[in-house]
Amino acid sequence: MTEVCLHGLNKIFRGGERVHAVKDFDLEIASGKITALLGPSGCGKTTTLKMIAGLLRPTSGDITFDGKSMLSIPAERRGVAMVFQNYLLFPYMSVGENVGFGLRMRHVDKDIIQRKVAEMLELVRLPGYEARRPKQLSGGQQQRVALARALIIEPDVLLLDEPISNLDAHLRDEMRELILGIQRQLGITTIFVTHDQEEAVVLADGIALIFGGQLHQFDEPNVFYERPASAKIARFFGGVNFLEGVKHGEQVETPLGDLYTNHQNIGDGPVLVTARPENLELGAEGENTVQARIRSHVYVGTHSRFKVQAENWEFEVVAEASTVQKFQDGEVVPLKFPREKIWLVRSEEQ
Ligand SMILES: Nc1ncnc2c1ncn2[C@@H]1O[C@H](COP(=O)(O)OP(=O)(O)OP(=O)(O)O)[C@@H](O)[C@H]1O
Ligand SMILES: [Mg+2]
């Protein structure tokens, strides 16, 4: 297994307009883990992946595998396999020939190739598909062939560029499960690219969130919900509740009254108080409570979701399903911001 590290990595494209696609990127990707590079379109995900694969040369910085610099090592000797955004199967080859390609290049014995191809097709749940042509397969099946073709060379590092985003919702779930299953079974260091935060959360042990070529936060998935490093990150992860305030120690002065926080993650001064909808409490009394009017509600079976308003601030609250029976739309009720559940981020957007 292989630990992958990026050290002050930069990529500047100079053909025509100058594009600084990857900026001072530092990242330690633990051996045997599955890591997501997450961010909006154009933020530099594919560029980063290609530099790790050895398909693009960094402008500056270093890439190490288990502490050894890869810059002078050509792509085919890095022990890396990459599955591209648009899978790129060879259309004129059968599925079996596609999957066996990497081994044929390495002059492996025909019988062994045949056996390995069968094993790989089994692994991606396409047993017996050797003779088909890529165009006789669905998109999801083609993607799985591309995965089998990558895995057959037994890479130390598996790189997947948006492996799931081209698939419809049902196939997406199946492919997620397949990738997770294979990754756990083989324990291979896996880095995958996605612009979908839900996909990153479901699949990854760690998420590197990138905006504009820069790493903004690298953490376990739950941390992005509970302790986002900025308001922008909170919003990217679906955060909707924000309240302006000024922090003095554990006290935060807000237009709705003083709130108290257990967290000292940032210094005193202007802040935004943020909380997940499921962490706000309707009807609860005591500290950190403001008066809010219920604007609307929906009952979703397993829970209920309220929109509430306090002065000019709107909040969403997710509560137990039965809460809908307790409150009427238009009613003014206490809204609690539990001190251990609220989180503070800097008020200004970067
Ligand atoms: N060969 C190139 N020459 C010039 N600019 C490039 C080149 N390749 C990528 N870029 C630019 O670098 C930036 C990052 O591109 P990249 O393909 O890494 O984005 P991405 O995060 O993978 O986006 P997507 O989610 O759309 O695939 C973009 O602004 C892109 O236009
Ligand atoms: Mg891309």
mmCIF file of C-alpha atoms and ligand atoms in Angstrom:
data_model
loop_
_atom_site.group_PDB
_atom_site.id
_atom_site.type_symbol
_atom_site.label_atom_id
_atom_site.label_comp_id
_atom_site.label_asym_id
_atom_site.label_seq_id
_atom_site.Cartn_x
_atom_site.Cartn_y
_atom_site.Cartn_z
ATOM 1 C CA MET A 1 0.000 0.000 0.000
ATOM 2 C CA THR A 2 1.116 3.481 -0.752
ATOM 3 C CA GLU A 3 0.902 6.865 0.945
ATOM 4 C CA VAL A 4 0.515 9.680 -1.579
ATOM 5 C CA CYS A 5 1.678 13.196 -0.653
ATOM 6 C CA LEU A 6 1.437 16.448 -2.531
ATOM 7 C CA HIS A 7 3.927 19.120 -1.480
ATOM 8 C CA GLY A 8 3.371 22.738 -2.540
ATOM 9 C CA LEU A 9 2.025 21.539 -5.861
ATOM 10 C CA ASN A 10 1.336 24.135 -8.572
ATOM 11 C CA LYS A 11 0.155 23.839 -12.154
ATOM 12 C CA ILE A 12 0.098 26.825 -14.458
ATOM 13 C CA PHE A 13 -1.134 26.299 -18.040
ATOM 14 C CA ARG A 14 0.597 28.749 -20.370
ATOM 15 C CA GLY A 15 -0.787 27.965 -23.830
ATOM 16 C CA GLY A 16 -2.729 31.125 -24.734
ATOM 17 C CA GLU A 17 -4.343 32.519 -21.579
ATOM 18 C CA ARG A 18 -2.409 31.808 -18.372
ATOM 19 C CA VAL A 19 -4.421 29.556 -16.023
ATOM 20 C CA HIS A 20 -3.189 28.841 -12.488
ATOM 21 C CA ALA A 21 -5.166 25.596 -12.200
ATOM 22 C CA VAL A 22 -3.598 24.185 -9.002
ATOM 23 C CA LYS A 23 -2.214 26.471 -6.284
ATOM 24 C CA ASP A 24 0.217 25.516 -3.489
ATOM 25 C CA PHE A 25 -1.538 22.245 -2.879
ATOM 26 C CA ASP A 26 -0.355 20.269 0.194
ATOM 27 C CA LEU A 27 -2.071 16.977 0.963
ATOM 28 C CA GLU A 28 -1.225 13.721 2.744
ATOM 29 C CA ILE A 29 -3.313 10.829 1.462
ATOM 30 C CA ALA A 30 -3.101 7.902 3.839
ATOM 31 C CA SER A 31 -2.210 4.476 2.539
ATOM 32 C CA GLY A 32 -5.140 2.176 1.796
ATOM 33 C CA LYS A 33 -7.772 4.880 2.243
ATOM 34 C CA ILE A 34 -10.284 6.283 -0.191
ATOM 35 C CA THR A 35 -9.967 10.040 -0.613
ATOM 36 C CA ALA A 36 -12.193 12.411 -2.577
ATOM 37 C CA LEU A 37 -11.022 15.527 -4.382
ATOM 38 C CA LEU A 38 -14.231 17.535 -4.215
ATOM 39 C CA GLY A 39 -15.036 20.890 -5.770
ATOM 40 C CA PRO A 40 -17.006 22.725 -8.450
ATOM 41 C CA SER A 41 -16.309 22.379 -12.171
ATOM 42 C CA GLY A 42 -12.981 23.882 -13.228
ATOM 43 C CA CYS A 43 -11.443 23.922 -9.714
ATOM 44 C CA GLY A 44 -8.469 21.767 -10.764
ATOM 45 C CA LYS A 45 -9.498 18.235 -9.794
ATOM 46 C CA THR A 46 -8.627 16.462 -13.045
ATOM 47 C CA THR A 47 -5.395 18.461 -13.333
ATOM 48 C CA THR A 48 -4.347 17.283 -9.845
ATOM 49 C CA LEU A 49 -5.224 13.672 -10.644
ATOM 50 C CA LYS A 50 -3.255 13.777 -13.914
ATOM 51 C CA MET A 51 -0.190 15.119 -12.116
ATOM 52 C CA ILE A 52 -0.402 12.239 -9.605
ATOM 53 C CA ALA A 53 -0.749 9.800 -12.520
ATOM 54 C CA GLY A 54 2.262 11.293 -14.282
ATOM 55 C CA LEU A 55 0.253 12.496 -17.290
ATOM 56 C CA LEU A 56 0.933 16.174 -16.550
ATOM 57 C CA ARG A 57 4.088 17.735 -15.181
ATOM 58 C CA PRO A 58 3.669 20.073 -12.189
ATOM 59 C CA THR A 59 4.930 23.637 -12.668
ATOM 60 C CA SER A 60 6.434 23.436 -9.158
ATOM 61 C CA GLY A 61 6.182 21.326 -6.023
ATOM 62 C CA ASP A 62 6.548 17.596 -5.538
ATOM 63 C CA ILE A 63 4.496 14.397 -5.484
ATOM 64 C CA THR A 64 5.753 11.550 -3.303
ATOM 65 C CA PHE A 65 4.661 7.931 -2.959
ATOM 66 C CA ASP A 66 5.825 6.532 0.405
ATOM 67 C CA GLY A 67 8.229 9.451 0.659
ATOM 68 C CA LYS A 68 9.808 8.922 -2.766
ATOM 69 C CA SER A 69 9.529 11.706 -5.358
ATOM 70 C CA MET A 70 7.632 10.650 -8.476
ATOM 71 C CA LEU A 71 8.558 13.622 -10.656
ATOM 72 C CA SER A 72 11.232 11.767 -12.606
ATOM 73 C CA ILE A 73 9.248 8.500 -12.755
ATOM 74 C CA PRO A 74 7.201 8.051 -15.961
ATOM 75 C CA ALA A 75 3.471 7.316 -15.686
ATOM 76 C CA GLU A 76 3.777 3.613 -16.548
ATOM 77 C CA ARG A 77 6.295 3.009 -13.741
ATOM 78 C CA ARG A 78 4.408 4.771 -10.934
ATOM 79 C CA GLY A 79 2.157 1.784 -10.121
ATOM 80 C CA VAL A 80 -0.855 3.962 -10.798
ATOM 81 C CA ALA A 81 -4.009 3.230 -12.765
ATOM 82 C CA MET A 82 -6.412 5.960 -13.794
ATOM 83 C CA VAL A 83 -10.016 5.677 -14.950
ATOM 84 C CA PHE A 84 -10.982 8.750 -16.940
ATOM 85 C CA GLN A 85 -14.110 10.895 -16.799
ATOM 86 C CA ASN A 86 -15.281 9.482 -20.179
ATOM 87 C CA TYR A 87 -13.884 5.952 -19.671
ATOM 88 C CA LEU A 88 -12.068 5.788 -23.051
ATOM 89 C CA LEU A 89 -12.476 2.100 -23.855
ATOM 90 C CA PHE A 90 -10.871 0.961 -27.111
ATOM 91 C CA PRO A 91 -13.958 0.655 -29.345
ATOM 92 C CA TYR A 92 -12.431 -1.835 -31.794
ATOM 93 C CA MET A 93 -11.405 -4.269 -29.048
ATOM 94 C CA SER A 94 -13.666 -6.719 -27.237
ATOM 95 C CA VAL A 95 -14.337 -6.309 -23.517
ATOM 96 C CA GLY A 96 -11.833 -9.090 -22.793
ATOM 97 C CA GLU A 97 -9.149 -7.396 -24.911
ATOM 98 C CA ASN A 98 -9.844 -4.062 -23.249
ATOM 99 C CA VAL A 99 -9.510 -5.514 -19.751
ATOM 100 C CA GLY A 100 -6.400 -7.542 -20.671
ATOM 101 C CA PHE A 101 -4.677 -4.617 -22.386
ATOM 102 C CA GLY A 102 -2.353 -3.652 -19.522
ATOM 103 C CA LEU A 103 -1.118 -7.218 -19.138
ATOM 104 C CA ARG A 104 -0.566 -7.671 -22.908
ATOM 105 C CA MET A 105 1.595 -4.539 -22.834
ATOM 106 C CA ARG A 106 3.620 -6.226 -20.097
ATOM 107 C CA HIS A 107 3.953 -9.404 -22.239
ATOM 108 C CA VAL A 108 2.200 -11.591 -19.698
ATOM 109 C CA ASP A 109 1.402 -15.153 -20.728
ATOM 110 C CA LYS A 110 -1.885 -15.563 -22.690
ATOM 111 C CA ASP A 111 -3.381 -18.150 -20.324
ATOM 112 C CA ILE A 112 -2.672 -15.979 -17.315
ATOM 113 C CA ILE A 113 -4.227 -12.959 -19.048
ATOM 114 C CA GLN A 114 -7.343 -14.958 -19.834
ATOM 115 C CA ARG A 115 -7.686 -16.094 -16.240
ATOM 116 C CA LYS A 116 -7.027 -12.611 -14.833
ATOM 117 C CA VAL A 117 -9.528 -11.033 -17.248
ATOM 118 C CA ALA A 118 -12.193 -13.495 -16.090
ATOM 119 C CA GLU A 119 -11.358 -12.687 -12.453
ATOM 120 C CA MET A 120 -11.564 -8.960 -13.038
ATOM 121 C CA LEU A 121 -14.892 -9.226 -14.883
ATOM 122 C CA GLU A 122 -16.163 -11.259 -11.956
ATOM 123 C CA LEU A 123 -14.976 -8.543 -9.568
ATOM 124 C CA VAL A 124 -16.897 -5.818 -11.439
ATOM 125 C CA ARG A 125 -19.929 -8.103 -11.778
ATOM 126 C CA LEU A 126 -19.703 -8.645 -15.528
ATOM 127 C CA PRO A 127 -18.817 -12.340 -15.631
ATOM 128 C CA GLY A 128 -18.692 -13.859 -19.114
ATOM 129 C CA TYR A 129 -18.763 -10.503 -20.961
ATOM 130 C CA GLU A 130 -15.357 -11.055 -22.645
ATOM 131 C CA ALA A 131 -16.611 -11.246 -26.239
ATOM 132 C CA ARG A 132 -18.830 -8.137 -26.229
ATOM 133 C CA ARG A 133 -17.833 -4.859 -27.832
ATOM 134 C CA PRO A 134 -17.937 -1.661 -25.742
ATOM 135 C CA LYS A 135 -20.777 -0.256 -27.873
ATOM 136 C CA GLN A 136 -22.911 -3.269 -26.931
ATOM 137 C CA LEU A 137 -22.751 -2.223 -23.260
ATOM 138 C CA SER A 138 -24.639 0.327 -21.186
ATOM 139 C CA GLY A 139 -22.787 3.355 -19.794
ATOM 140 C CA GLY A 140 -22.577 1.761 -16.365
ATOM 141 C CA GLN A 141 -21.220 -1.464 -17.799
ATOM 142 C CA GLN A 142 -18.610 0.421 -19.831
ATOM 143 C CA GLN A 143 -17.550 2.222 -16.684
ATOM 144 C CA ARG A 144 -17.119 -1.121 -14.915
ATOM 145 C CA VAL A 145 -15.017 -2.459 -17.805
ATOM 146 C CA ALA A 146 -12.816 0.628 -17.475
ATOM 147 C CA LEU A 147 -12.465 -0.131 -13.767
ATOM 148 C CA ALA A 148 -11.548 -3.772 -14.470
ATOM 149 C CA ARG A 149 -8.977 -2.630 -17.041
ATOM 150 C CA ALA A 150 -7.420 -0.334 -14.424
ATOM 151 C CA LEU A 151 -7.377 -2.937 -11.647
ATOM 152 C CA ILE A 152 -5.893 -5.799 -13.656
ATOM 153 C CA ILE A 153 -2.380 -4.371 -13.447
ATOM 154 C CA GLU A 154 -2.703 -4.455 -9.629
ATOM 155 C CA PRO A 155 -1.860 -0.786 -9.165
ATOM 156 C CA ASP A 156 -0.666 0.607 -5.822
ATOM 157 C CA VAL A 157 -2.759 3.710 -6.387
ATOM 158 C CA LEU A 158 -6.141 3.865 -8.132
ATOM 159 C CA LEU A 159 -7.250 7.215 -9.566
ATOM 160 C CA LEU A 160 -10.885 7.648 -10.595
ATOM 161 C CA ASP A 161 -12.082 10.784 -12.375
ATOM 162 C CA GLU A 162 -15.838 11.286 -11.767
ATOM 163 C CA PRO A 163 -16.459 7.528 -11.890
ATOM 164 C CA ILE A 164 -20.154 7.866 -11.234
ATOM 165 C CA SER A 165 -21.400 11.217 -12.482
ATOM 166 C CA ASN A 166 -22.241 10.008 -16.007
ATOM 167 C CA LEU A 167 -24.560 7.311 -14.689
ATOM 168 C CA ASP A 168 -28.251 7.494 -13.842
ATOM 169 C CA ALA A 169 -29.368 7.418 -10.205
ATOM 170 C CA HIS A 170 -29.933 3.664 -9.967
ATOM 171 C CA LEU A 171 -26.621 2.715 -11.607
ATOM 172 C CA ARG A 172 -24.897 5.295 -9.462
ATOM 173 C CA ASP A 173 -25.858 3.467 -6.251
ATOM 174 C CA GLU A 174 -24.723 0.169 -7.728
ATOM 175 C CA MET A 175 -21.384 1.619 -8.854
ATOM 176 C CA ARG A 176 -20.813 3.285 -5.465
ATOM 177 C CA GLU A 177 -21.311 -0.017 -3.720
ATOM 178 C CA LEU A 178 -19.050 -1.774 -6.200
ATOM 179 C CA ILE A 179 -16.226 0.740 -5.822
ATOM 180 C CA LEU A 180 -16.462 0.658 -2.019
ATOM 181 C CA GLY A 181 -16.555 -3.154 -1.997
ATOM 182 C CA ILE A 182 -13.549 -3.498 -4.282
ATOM 183 C CA GLN A 183 -11.592 -0.805 -2.455
ATOM 184 C CA ARG A 184 -12.197 -2.485 0.909
ATOM 185 C CA GLN A 185 -11.376 -5.913 -0.510
ATOM 186 C CA LEU A 186 -8.118 -4.853 -2.177
ATOM 187 C CA GLY A 187 -7.188 -2.107 0.316
ATOM 188 C CA ILE A 188 -5.812 -0.053 -2.526
ATOM 189 C CA THR A 189 -5.046 3.668 -1.998
ATOM 190 C CA THR A 190 -7.812 5.299 -4.000
ATOM 191 C CA ILE A 191 -8.249 8.924 -4.986
ATOM 192 C CA PHE A 192 -11.418 9.898 -6.775
ATOM 193 C CA VAL A 193 -12.688 13.143 -8.171
ATOM 194 C CA THR A 194 -16.236 14.407 -7.818
ATOM 195 C CA HIS A 195 -18.190 17.667 -7.798
ATOM 196 C CA ASP A 196 -21.005 16.031 -5.800
ATOM 197 C CA GLN A 197 -20.684 16.451 -2.028
ATOM 198 C CA GLU A 198 -23.083 13.618 -1.299
ATOM 199 C CA GLU A 199 -21.010 11.219 -3.365
ATOM 200 C CA ALA A 200 -17.837 12.298 -1.577
ATOM 201 C CA VAL A 201 -19.504 11.772 1.803
ATOM 202 C CA VAL A 202 -20.825 8.320 0.928
ATOM 203 C CA LEU A 203 -17.585 6.987 -0.560
ATOM 204 C CA ALA A 204 -14.635 8.728 1.032
ATOM 205 C CA ASP A 205 -12.682 8.253 4.254
ATOM 206 C CA GLY A 206 -11.336 11.778 3.743
ATOM 207 C CA ILE A 207 -12.440 14.706 1.590
ATOM 208 C CA ALA A 208 -10.144 17.376 0.142
ATOM 209 C CA LEU A 209 -12.372 20.338 -0.713
ATOM 210 C CA ILE A 210 -10.973 22.519 -3.491
ATOM 211 C CA PHE A 211 -12.115 25.954 -4.673
ATOM 212 C CA GLY A 212 -10.287 27.772 -7.465
ATOM 213 C CA GLY A 213 -7.278 25.438 -7.447
ATOM 214 C CA GLN A 214 -6.758 25.787 -3.689
ATOM 215 C CA LEU A 215 -7.312 23.279 -0.907
ATOM 216 C CA HIS A 216 -9.803 24.787 1.554
ATOM 217 C CA GLN A 217 -10.339 21.898 3.981
ATOM 218 C CA PHE A 218 -9.175 18.284 4.287
ATOM 219 C CA ASP A 219 -11.106 16.250 6.831
ATOM 220 C CA GLU A 220 -13.344 13.282 7.472
ATOM 221 C CA PRO A 221 -16.796 13.698 5.862
ATOM 222 C CA ASN A 222 -18.767 14.469 9.049
ATOM 223 C CA VAL A 223 -16.432 17.358 9.919
ATOM 224 C CA PHE A 224 -17.634 19.303 6.868
ATOM 225 C CA TYR A 225 -21.139 19.287 8.347
ATOM 226 C CA GLU A 226 -20.258 19.833 11.975
ATOM 227 C CA ARG A 227 -17.153 22.007 11.823
ATOM 228 C CA PRO A 228 -16.845 23.652 8.370
ATOM 229 C CA ALA A 229 -13.811 25.926 8.047
ATOM 230 C CA SER A 230 -15.764 28.762 6.374
ATOM 231 C CA ALA A 231 -19.277 29.896 5.485
ATOM 232 C CA LYS A 232 -18.559 29.019 1.859
ATOM 233 C CA ILE A 233 -17.772 25.426 2.854
ATOM 234 C CA ALA A 234 -20.853 25.235 5.084
ATOM 235 C CA ARG A 235 -22.991 26.390 2.125
ATOM 236 C CA PHE A 236 -21.320 23.916 -0.262
ATOM 237 C CA PHE A 237 -22.385 21.181 2.174
ATOM 238 C CA GLY A 238 -25.974 22.370 2.173
ATOM 239 C CA GLY A 239 -25.768 24.685 5.183
ATOM 240 C CA VAL A 240 -28.724 27.104 5.227
ATOM 241 C CA ASN A 241 -28.740 28.604 8.726
ATOM 242 C CA PHE A 242 -26.528 31.644 9.284
ATOM 243 C CA LEU A 243 -26.806 34.469 11.808
ATOM 244 C CA GLU A 244 -24.470 37.447 12.045
ATOM 245 C CA GLY A 245 -22.866 38.235 15.351
ATOM 246 C CA VAL A 246 -19.845 39.589 17.178
ATOM 247 C CA LYS A 247 -17.908 37.146 19.306
ATOM 248 C CA HIS A 248 -16.453 38.075 22.714
ATOM 249 C CA GLY A 249 -15.048 34.920 24.317
ATOM 250 C CA GLU A 250 -17.869 32.431 24.688
ATOM 251 C CA GLN A 251 -20.532 35.090 24.146
ATOM 252 C CA VAL A 252 -21.804 36.064 20.685
ATOM 253 C CA GLU A 253 -23.858 39.265 20.377
ATOM 254 C CA THR A 254 -26.471 38.837 17.642
ATOM 255 C CA PRO A 255 -29.439 40.935 16.489
ATOM 256 C CA LEU A 256 -31.641 38.268 18.121
ATOM 257 C CA GLY A 257 -29.907 38.478 21.501
ATOM 258 C CA ASP A 258 -26.774 36.965 23.022
ATOM 259 C CA LEU A 259 -25.853 33.372 22.273
ATOM 260 C CA TYR A 260 -23.184 31.325 24.019
ATOM 261 C CA THR A 261 -20.825 28.884 22.338
ATOM 262 C CA ASN A 262 -18.610 26.059 23.552
ATOM 263 C CA HIS A 263 -16.326 26.390 20.543
ATOM 264 C CA GLN A 264 -13.284 28.620 20.405
ATOM 265 C CA ASN A 265 -12.226 27.667 16.867
ATOM 266 C CA ILE A 266 -11.915 31.297 15.816
ATOM 267 C CA GLY A 267 -10.908 34.533 17.520
ATOM 268 C CA ASP A 268 -13.118 37.361 18.741
ATOM 269 C CA GLY A 269 -14.775 39.757 16.268
ATOM 270 C CA PRO A 270 -17.466 39.561 13.563
ATOM 271 C CA VAL A 271 -18.644 35.993 12.950
ATOM 272 C CA LEU A 272 -21.470 33.995 11.429
ATOM 273 C CA VAL A 273 -23.228 31.555 13.725
ATOM 274 C CA THR A 274 -24.219 28.451 11.795
ATOM 275 C CA ALA A 275 -26.128 25.307 12.769
ATOM 276 C CA ARG A 276 -27.463 22.295 10.896
ATOM 277 C CA PRO A 277 -31.290 22.193 10.659
ATOM 278 C CA GLU A 278 -31.342 19.016 12.765
ATOM 279 C CA ASN A 279 -29.386 20.750 15.560
ATOM 280 C CA LEU A 280 -31.854 23.594 16.158
ATOM 281 C CA GLU A 281 -34.689 22.879 18.590
ATOM 282 C CA LEU A 282 -38.235 24.210 18.315
ATOM 283 C CA GLY A 283 -40.161 24.817 21.529
ATOM 284 C CA ALA A 284 -37.159 24.212 23.819
ATOM 285 C CA GLU A 285 -36.647 26.741 26.632
ATOM 286 C CA GLY A 286 -33.525 28.008 28.411
ATOM 287 C CA GLU A 287 -30.206 29.447 27.316
ATOM 288 C CA ASN A 288 -29.565 30.375 23.642
ATOM 289 C CA THR A 289 -33.259 30.683 22.852
ATOM 290 C CA VAL A 290 -34.791 33.284 20.532
ATOM 291 C CA GLN A 291 -38.414 33.890 19.540
ATOM 292 C CA ALA A 292 -39.235 32.761 15.995
ATOM 293 C CA ARG A 293 -42.395 32.655 13.918
ATOM 294 C CA ILE A 294 -43.254 29.434 12.077
ATOM 295 C CA ARG A 295 -43.565 30.265 8.396
ATOM 296 C CA SER A 296 -44.278 26.836 6.932
ATOM 297 C CA HIS A 297 -43.800 23.174 7.561
ATOM 298 C CA VAL A 298 -43.670 19.904 5.659
ATOM 299 C CA TYR A 299 -44.219 16.454 7.074
ATOM 300 C CA VAL A 300 -41.840 13.937 5.491
ATOM 301 C CA GLY A 301 -42.880 10.786 7.337
ATOM 302 C CA THR A 302 -39.623 10.113 9.162
ATOM 303 C CA HIS A 303 -39.248 13.760 10.257
ATOM 304 C CA SER A 304 -40.760 17.188 9.761
ATOM 305 C CA ARG A 305 -39.108 20.281 8.345
ATOM 306 C CA PHE A 306 -39.966 23.824 9.399
ATOM 307 C CA LYS A 307 -39.130 27.236 8.001
ATOM 308 C CA VAL A 308 -39.058 29.808 10.767
ATOM 309 C CA GLN A 309 -38.285 33.513 10.924
ATOM 310 C CA ALA A 310 -36.830 35.701 13.675
ATOM 311 C CA GLU A 311 -36.740 39.385 12.692
ATOM 312 C CA ASN A 312 -35.120 39.322 9.226
ATOM 313 C CA TRP A 313 -33.366 36.002 9.728
ATOM 314 C CA GLU A 314 -34.753 32.771 8.305
ATOM 315 C CA PHE A 315 -33.858 29.336 9.582
ATOM 316 C CA GLU A 316 -34.695 25.765 8.721
ATOM 317 C CA VAL A 317 -35.336 23.243 11.454
ATOM 318 C CA VAL A 318 -35.609 19.496 11.086
ATOM 319 C CA ALA A 319 -37.519 17.938 13.955
ATOM 320 C CA GLU A 320 -39.171 14.679 14.945
ATOM 321 C CA ALA A 321 -42.122 13.762 12.730
ATOM 322 C CA SER A 322 -44.633 14.281 15.556
ATOM 323 C CA THR A 323 -43.512 17.922 16.052
ATOM 324 C CA VAL A 324 -45.949 18.982 13.314
ATOM 325 C CA GLN A 325 -48.837 18.348 15.700
ATOM 326 C CA LYS A 326 -47.417 20.720 18.322
ATOM 327 C CA PHE A 327 -47.144 23.940 16.325
ATOM 328 C CA GLN A 328 -49.287 25.947 13.926
ATOM 329 C CA ASP A 329 -48.001 28.010 11.038
ATOM 330 C CA GLY A 330 -47.847 31.666 12.138
ATOM 331 C CA GLU A 331 -47.297 30.774 15.808
ATOM 332 C CA VAL A 332 -44.339 32.357 17.651
ATOM 333 C CA VAL A 333 -42.302 29.740 19.521
ATOM 334 C CA PRO A 334 -38.896 29.522 21.210
ATOM 335 C CA LEU A 335 -36.062 28.435 18.923
ATOM 336 C CA LYS A 336 -33.001 27.062 20.676
ATOM 337 C CA PHE A 337 -29.430 27.222 19.373
ATOM 338 C CA PRO A 338 -27.808 24.622 21.665
ATOM 339 C CA ARG A 339 -24.399 25.980 22.696
ATOM 340 C CA GLU A 340 -22.563 22.748 21.975
ATOM 341 C CA LYS A 341 -24.164 22.365 18.528
ATOM 342 C CA ILE A 342 -23.665 25.819 16.997
ATOM 343 C CA TRP A 343 -20.501 26.525 15.041
ATOM 344 C CA LEU A 344 -18.801 29.830 14.271
ATOM 345 C CA VAL A 345 -17.215 30.806 10.979
ATOM 346 C CA ARG A 346 -15.644 34.069 9.820
ATOM 347 C CA SER A 347 -18.275 36.508 8.637
ATOM 348 C CA GLU A 348 -16.544 37.681 5.462
ATOM 349 C CA GLU A 349 -16.703 35.413 2.409
ATOM 350 C CA GLN A 350 -13.378 34.550 0.798
HETATM 351 N N1 LIG B 1 -4.542 21.852 -21.121
HETATM 352 C C1 LIG B 1 -5.033 22.959 -20.567
HETATM 353 N N2 LIG B 1 -4.668 24.193 -20.988
HETATM 354 C C2 LIG B 1 -5.160 25.309 -20.411
HETATM 355 N N3 LIG B 1 -6.009 25.314 -19.386
HETATM 356 C C3 LIG B 1 -6.414 24.117 -18.903
HETATM 357 C C4 LIG B 1 -5.954 22.875 -19.472
HETATM 358 N N4 LIG B 1 -6.525 21.858 -18.782
HETATM 359 C C5 LIG B 1 -7.310 22.435 -17.846
HETATM 360 N N5 LIG B 1 -7.239 23.786 -17.911
HETATM 361 C C6 LIG B 1 -7.924 24.748 -17.025
HETATM 362 O O1 LIG B 1 -7.532 24.480 -15.688
HETATM 363 C C7 LIG B 1 -8.622 24.622 -14.794
HETATM 364 C C8 LIG B 1 -8.839 23.310 -14.053
HETATM 365 O O2 LIG B 1 -9.268 22.326 -14.969
HETATM 366 P P1 LIG B 1 -9.623 20.830 -14.509
HETATM 367 O O3 LIG B 1 -9.888 20.034 -15.726
HETATM 368 O O4 LIG B 1 -8.549 20.352 -13.599
HETATM 369 O O5 LIG B 1 -10.962 21.089 -13.700
HETATM 370 P P2 LIG B 1 -11.938 20.039 -12.979
HETATM 371 O O6 LIG B 1 -11.982 20.445 -11.522
HETATM 372 O O7 LIG B 1 -11.545 18.652 -13.288
HETATM 373 O O8 LIG B 1 -13.353 20.400 -13.612
HETATM 374 P P3 LIG B 1 -14.599 19.421 -14.080
HETATM 375 O O9 LIG B 1 -15.367 19.134 -12.808
HETATM 376 O O10 LIG B 1 -15.387 20.308 -14.984
HETATM 377 O O11 LIG B 1 -14.044 18.221 -14.747
HETATM 378 C C9 LIG B 1 -9.805 25.059 -15.644
HETATM 379 O O12 LIG B 1 -9.903 26.449 -15.578
HETATM 380 C C10 LIG B 1 -9.422 24.594 -17.038
HETATM 381 O O13 LIG B 1 -10.026 25.418 -18.013
HETATM 382 MG MG MG B 2 -12.437 17.124 -14.432
#
